[in-house]
N, CA and C of each residue as an Amber inpcrd file, in Angstrom:
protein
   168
  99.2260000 145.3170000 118.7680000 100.5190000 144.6760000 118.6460000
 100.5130000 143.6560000 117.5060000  99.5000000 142.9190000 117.7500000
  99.4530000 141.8070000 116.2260000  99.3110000 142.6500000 114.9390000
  98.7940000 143.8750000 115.2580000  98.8360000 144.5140000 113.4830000
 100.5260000 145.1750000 113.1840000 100.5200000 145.3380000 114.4750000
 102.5990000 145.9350000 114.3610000 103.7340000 145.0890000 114.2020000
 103.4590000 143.7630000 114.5230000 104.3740000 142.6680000 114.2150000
 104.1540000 142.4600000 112.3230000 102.9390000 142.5170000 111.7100000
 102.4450000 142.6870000 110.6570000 103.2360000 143.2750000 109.5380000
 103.8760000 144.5610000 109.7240000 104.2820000 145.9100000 108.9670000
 105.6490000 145.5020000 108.4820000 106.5780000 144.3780000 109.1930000
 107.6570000 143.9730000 108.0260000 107.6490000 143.1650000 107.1860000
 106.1940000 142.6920000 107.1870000 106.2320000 141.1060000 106.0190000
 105.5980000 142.0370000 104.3620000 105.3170000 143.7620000 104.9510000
 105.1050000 144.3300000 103.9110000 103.8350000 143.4510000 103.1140000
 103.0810000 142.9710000 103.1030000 102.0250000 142.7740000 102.8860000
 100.6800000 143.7620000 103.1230000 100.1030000 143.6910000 101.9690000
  99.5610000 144.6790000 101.7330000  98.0050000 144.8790000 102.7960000
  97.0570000 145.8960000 102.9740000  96.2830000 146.1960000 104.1510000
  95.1660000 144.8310000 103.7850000  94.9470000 144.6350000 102.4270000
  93.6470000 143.4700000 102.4400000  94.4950000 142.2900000 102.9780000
  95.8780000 141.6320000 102.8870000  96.4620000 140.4860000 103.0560000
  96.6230000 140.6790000 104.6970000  96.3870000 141.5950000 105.4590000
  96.7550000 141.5580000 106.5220000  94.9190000 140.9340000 107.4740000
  94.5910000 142.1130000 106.3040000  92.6160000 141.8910000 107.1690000
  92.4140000 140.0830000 106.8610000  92.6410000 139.9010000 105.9940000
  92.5230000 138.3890000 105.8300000  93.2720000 137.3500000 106.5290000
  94.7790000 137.4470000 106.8380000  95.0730000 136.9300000 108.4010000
  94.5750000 137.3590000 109.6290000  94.7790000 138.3780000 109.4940000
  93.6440000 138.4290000 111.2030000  91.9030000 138.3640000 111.6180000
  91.2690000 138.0220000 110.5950000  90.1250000 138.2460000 110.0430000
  89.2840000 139.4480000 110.5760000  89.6440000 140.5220000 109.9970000
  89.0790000 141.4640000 110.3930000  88.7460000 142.4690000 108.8590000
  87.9010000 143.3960000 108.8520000  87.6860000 144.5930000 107.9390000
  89.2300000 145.0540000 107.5760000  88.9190000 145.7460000 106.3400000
  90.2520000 146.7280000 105.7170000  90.4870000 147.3450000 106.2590000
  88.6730000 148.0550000 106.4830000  88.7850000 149.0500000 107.5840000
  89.1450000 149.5350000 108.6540000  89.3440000 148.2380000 109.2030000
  89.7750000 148.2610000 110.4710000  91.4110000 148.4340000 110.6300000
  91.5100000 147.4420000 109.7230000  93.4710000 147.7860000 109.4020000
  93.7000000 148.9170000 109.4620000  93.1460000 149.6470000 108.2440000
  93.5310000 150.9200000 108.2620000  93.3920000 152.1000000 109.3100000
  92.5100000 151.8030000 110.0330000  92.0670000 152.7220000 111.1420000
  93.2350000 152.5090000 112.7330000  93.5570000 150.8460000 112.5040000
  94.7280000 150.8660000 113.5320000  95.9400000 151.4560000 113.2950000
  95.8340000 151.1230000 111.4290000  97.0750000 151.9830000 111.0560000
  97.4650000 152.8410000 111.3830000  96.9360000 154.2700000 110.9460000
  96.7060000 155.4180000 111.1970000  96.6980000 155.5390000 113.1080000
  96.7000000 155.0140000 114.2370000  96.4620000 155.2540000 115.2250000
  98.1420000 154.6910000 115.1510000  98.8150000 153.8190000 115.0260000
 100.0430000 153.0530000 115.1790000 100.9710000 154.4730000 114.9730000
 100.5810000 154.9240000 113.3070000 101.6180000 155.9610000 112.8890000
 101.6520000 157.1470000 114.0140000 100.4350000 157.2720000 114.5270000
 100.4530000 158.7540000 115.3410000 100.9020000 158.3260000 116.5490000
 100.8020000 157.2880000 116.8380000 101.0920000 156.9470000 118.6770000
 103.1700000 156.8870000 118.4030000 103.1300000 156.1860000 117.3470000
 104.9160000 156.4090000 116.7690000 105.2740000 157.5630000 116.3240000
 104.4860000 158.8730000 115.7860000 104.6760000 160.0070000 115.2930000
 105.5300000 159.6840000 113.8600000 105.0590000 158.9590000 113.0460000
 105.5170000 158.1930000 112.1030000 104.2110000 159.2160000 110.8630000
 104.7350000 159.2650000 109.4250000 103.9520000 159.1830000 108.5260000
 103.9550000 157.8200000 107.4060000 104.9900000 157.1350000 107.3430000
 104.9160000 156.3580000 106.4910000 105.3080000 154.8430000 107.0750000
 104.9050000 153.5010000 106.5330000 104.9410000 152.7490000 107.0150000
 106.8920000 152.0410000 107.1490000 107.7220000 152.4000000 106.1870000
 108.7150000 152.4930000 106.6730000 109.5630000 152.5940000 108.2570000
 108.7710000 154.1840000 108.1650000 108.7920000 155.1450000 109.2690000
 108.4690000 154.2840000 110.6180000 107.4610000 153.6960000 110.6360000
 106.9540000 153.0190000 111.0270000 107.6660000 151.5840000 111.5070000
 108.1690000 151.3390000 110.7850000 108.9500000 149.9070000 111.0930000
 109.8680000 150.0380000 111.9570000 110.6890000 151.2350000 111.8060000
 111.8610000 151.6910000 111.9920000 112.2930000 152.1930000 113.0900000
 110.7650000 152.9590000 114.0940000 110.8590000 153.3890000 114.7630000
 110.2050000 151.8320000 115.4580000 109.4480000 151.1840000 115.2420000
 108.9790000 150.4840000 116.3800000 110.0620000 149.3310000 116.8900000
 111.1680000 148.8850000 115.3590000 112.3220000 148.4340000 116.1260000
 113.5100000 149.3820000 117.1290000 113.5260000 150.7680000 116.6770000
 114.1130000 151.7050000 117.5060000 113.6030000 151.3430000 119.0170000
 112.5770000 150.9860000 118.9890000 111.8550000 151.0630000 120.5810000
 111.5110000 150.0540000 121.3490000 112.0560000 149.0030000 120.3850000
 111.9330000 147.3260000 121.0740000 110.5930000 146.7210000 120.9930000
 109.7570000 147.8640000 120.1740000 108.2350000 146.8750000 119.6820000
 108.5140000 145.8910000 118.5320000 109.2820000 145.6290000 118.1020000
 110.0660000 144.7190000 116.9910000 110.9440000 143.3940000 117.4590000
């Protein structure tokens, strides 16, 4: 949830690992789990649907 509140300040995957102090890697790996659990490909997509669904 803290990496999904993340995705409208549009900041990029290193600016995000560096507020939450975690790996890129790791960003990216929640990423990719966020888009598929939303059936999302792009981070747009992504935004869009998680305010569609009241995760926003």
């Amino acid at each position: 949830m803290e990496l999904l509140v993340e995705l409208p300040s549009w900041h990029t995957a290193e600016q995000i690992a560096a507020d939450l102090f975690v790996s890129v890697n790791t960003v990216k790996t929640h990423l990719r789990g966020i888009y598929r659990k939303l059936d999302v490909r792009t981070r747009r997509d992504a935004i869009t649907e998680a305010r569609a669904r009241g995760l926003l």
